[in-house]
XYZ file of C-alpha atoms in Angstrom:
189
model
C -18.127 -20.372 -41.204
C -18.001 -22.626 -37.991
C -15.795 -20.260 -36.196
C -17.546 -17.714 -34.037
C -15.929 -15.026 -32.132
C -17.211 -13.935 -28.652
C -17.503 -10.273 -28.196
C -15.486 -8.912 -25.197
C -18.759 -7.792 -23.458
C -20.048 -11.522 -23.360
C -17.341 -12.614 -20.974
C -18.323 -14.787 -18.081
C -18.761 -13.217 -14.594
C -15.903 -15.067 -13.311
C -13.499 -13.669 -15.670
C -15.168 -10.217 -15.818
C -13.693 -9.325 -12.073
C -10.896 -6.996 -12.010
C -7.592 -8.484 -11.899
C -6.671 -7.245 -8.411
C -9.704 -9.252 -7.032
C -8.189 -12.511 -8.375
C -4.769 -11.533 -6.975
C -6.266 -10.938 -3.541
C -8.110 -14.242 -3.786
C -4.951 -16.110 -4.784
C -2.882 -14.456 -2.033
C -5.460 -15.482 0.549
C -5.399 -18.985 -0.600
C -1.598 -19.063 -0.443
C -1.665 -17.469 2.978
C -3.959 -20.182 4.217
C -1.644 -22.843 2.754
C 1.201 -21.013 4.469
C -0.503 -21.201 7.745
C -1.340 -24.913 7.591
C 2.351 -25.616 6.493
C 3.512 -23.490 9.505
C 2.089 -25.597 12.209
C 5.301 -25.734 13.964
C 5.186 -21.864 14.278
C 1.413 -21.472 14.453
C 0.191 -23.255 17.538
C -3.225 -24.550 17.192
C -3.635 -23.974 13.494
C -4.845 -27.662 13.054
C -6.998 -29.486 15.270
C -4.768 -32.327 16.438
C -4.206 -33.590 19.667
C -0.261 -33.679 19.978
C -0.117 -36.109 22.782
C -2.185 -38.687 20.671
C -0.185 -38.033 17.620
C 3.037 -38.553 19.889
C 1.797 -41.833 21.179
C 1.013 -43.128 17.654
C 4.598 -42.229 16.760
C 6.227 -43.887 19.727
C 6.841 -41.044 22.052
C 7.301 -42.107 25.661
C 7.356 -39.943 28.823
C 11.107 -40.810 29.482
C 12.164 -39.814 26.181
C 14.346 -36.608 26.521
C 15.034 -34.362 23.571
C 17.562 -31.557 23.472
C 16.331 -28.623 21.504
C 19.052 -26.094 20.366
C 17.197 -23.203 18.870
C 18.060 -19.440 19.529
C 14.592 -18.013 18.491
C 12.592 -17.511 21.650
C 9.306 -17.883 20.131
C 9.982 -20.784 17.963
C 11.678 -22.641 20.801
C 8.961 -21.970 23.166
C 6.246 -23.062 20.759
C 8.312 -26.124 19.681
C 8.992 -27.040 23.428
C 5.377 -26.860 24.159
C 4.134 -28.930 21.302
C 6.893 -31.640 22.027
C 6.017 -31.637 25.766
C 2.326 -31.999 24.786
C 3.257 -34.932 22.437
C 4.780 -36.749 25.459
C 8.504 -35.691 25.484
C 10.616 -34.269 27.973
C 12.389 -31.353 26.561
C 15.597 -29.450 27.330
C 16.306 -26.227 25.572
C 19.678 -24.577 24.795
C 19.599 -21.262 23.118
C 23.404 -21.109 22.299
C 26.335 -23.058 21.166
C 28.033 -22.558 24.426
C 25.221 -23.885 26.501
C 24.559 -26.933 24.172
C 28.427 -27.678 24.197
C 28.671 -28.087 27.784
C 25.226 -29.974 28.082
C 25.555 -32.344 31.032
C 24.685 -35.982 30.433
C 24.399 -35.851 26.807
C 24.399 -39.585 26.620
C 20.938 -39.520 28.293
C 19.516 -37.557 25.442
C 17.363 -39.704 23.045
C 17.645 -36.968 20.150
C 18.994 -33.678 19.536
C 17.154 -30.988 17.354
C 19.713 -28.633 16.075
C 19.323 -25.166 14.496
C 22.481 -24.018 12.605
C 22.215 -20.244 12.797
C 23.057 -19.819 16.639
C 24.142 -16.312 17.937
C 27.619 -17.454 19.164
C 28.504 -19.945 16.558
C 27.562 -22.368 13.744
C 25.533 -25.298 14.750
C 27.697 -27.528 12.252
C 30.656 -26.632 14.273
C 28.829 -28.030 17.376
C 27.663 -31.146 15.512
C 31.509 -31.767 14.347
C 32.556 -31.464 17.994
C 29.765 -33.937 19.314
C 30.751 -36.342 16.688
C 34.470 -36.080 17.169
C 33.818 -36.599 20.924
C 32.080 -39.821 20.192
C 28.413 -38.635 20.741
C 26.150 -41.310 19.230
C 22.773 -39.697 19.854
C 20.729 -39.020 16.765
C 20.765 -35.314 15.664
C 18.163 -33.915 13.535
C 18.894 -30.560 11.819
C 16.078 -27.933 11.642
C 17.192 -24.756 9.995
C 16.231 -22.133 7.632
C 19.352 -23.017 5.528
C 17.802 -25.047 2.597
C 20.243 -25.341 -0.323
C 21.498 -28.696 -1.184
C 24.958 -27.758 -0.233
C 23.891 -27.108 3.373
C 21.946 -30.443 3.392
C 24.822 -32.367 2.159
C 27.337 -30.636 4.362
C 25.055 -31.226 7.500
C 24.610 -34.993 6.656
C 28.333 -35.366 6.119
C 29.124 -33.719 9.396
C 27.141 -36.507 11.212
C 23.537 -35.360 11.364
C 20.942 -38.059 10.840
C 18.551 -36.090 9.187
C 17.985 -32.585 7.888
C 14.641 -30.468 7.783
C 14.228 -27.045 6.323
C 12.050 -24.570 8.212
C 9.138 -24.067 8.016
C 7.847 -27.594 8.566
C 4.684 -29.238 9.724
C 4.802 -30.480 13.373
C 3.539 -33.907 12.413
C 6.428 -34.291 9.948
C 8.975 -33.575 12.819
C 7.413 -35.994 15.055
C 7.355 -38.585 12.223
C 11.117 -38.051 11.529
C 11.936 -38.278 15.118
C 10.154 -41.606 15.304
C 11.902 -42.798 12.117
C 15.303 -41.951 14.073
C 14.367 -44.196 16.978
C 13.044 -46.957 14.928
C 16.294 -46.970 13.163
C 18.276 -46.744 16.386
C 16.381 -49.791 17.745
C 16.920 -51.887 14.582
C 20.728 -50.814 14.846
C 21.024 -51.678 18.446
C 20.941 -48.268 19.771
C 20.175 -47.329 23.434
C 17.286 -44.867 22.579
C 14.228 -46.498 24.143
């Protein structure tokens, strides 16, 4: 008989570890990956010079971004990272503040959260578009189902990202918006 049975006590050392040890190890690997994916929220996780990355992606000192984000910690960290990447950042934490923003035509791009304390970011987006605003708008939100994405893009957003994201991806998407704007004859840069 060529078939041999391995007795239970002959298991390898790797598989002999109690199941909870493997679960802890797997949870630790998942947590490490999550930290790497949350570089937008975990400043300094990756050893990247934001300013060099911003330059590579076309950021210039006179490029002004309006960040509409109500979360104070995320807004602060995102503003700092964008500033270090070479952007000038204005930050509004409510629909009311963003709606009444002066000189919206001088803004190169808007990063818009949808879940704001005094209203829905989609309503603000619709208002800006009906008023003729042509500034590129990138939605950055926790709402991630396909209906939210379709509605956001149909309301006039130029791009839609679901939190959490890598900061490098956000910069690349902003760069793509400006590149598209230059090709279409926009007044971005």
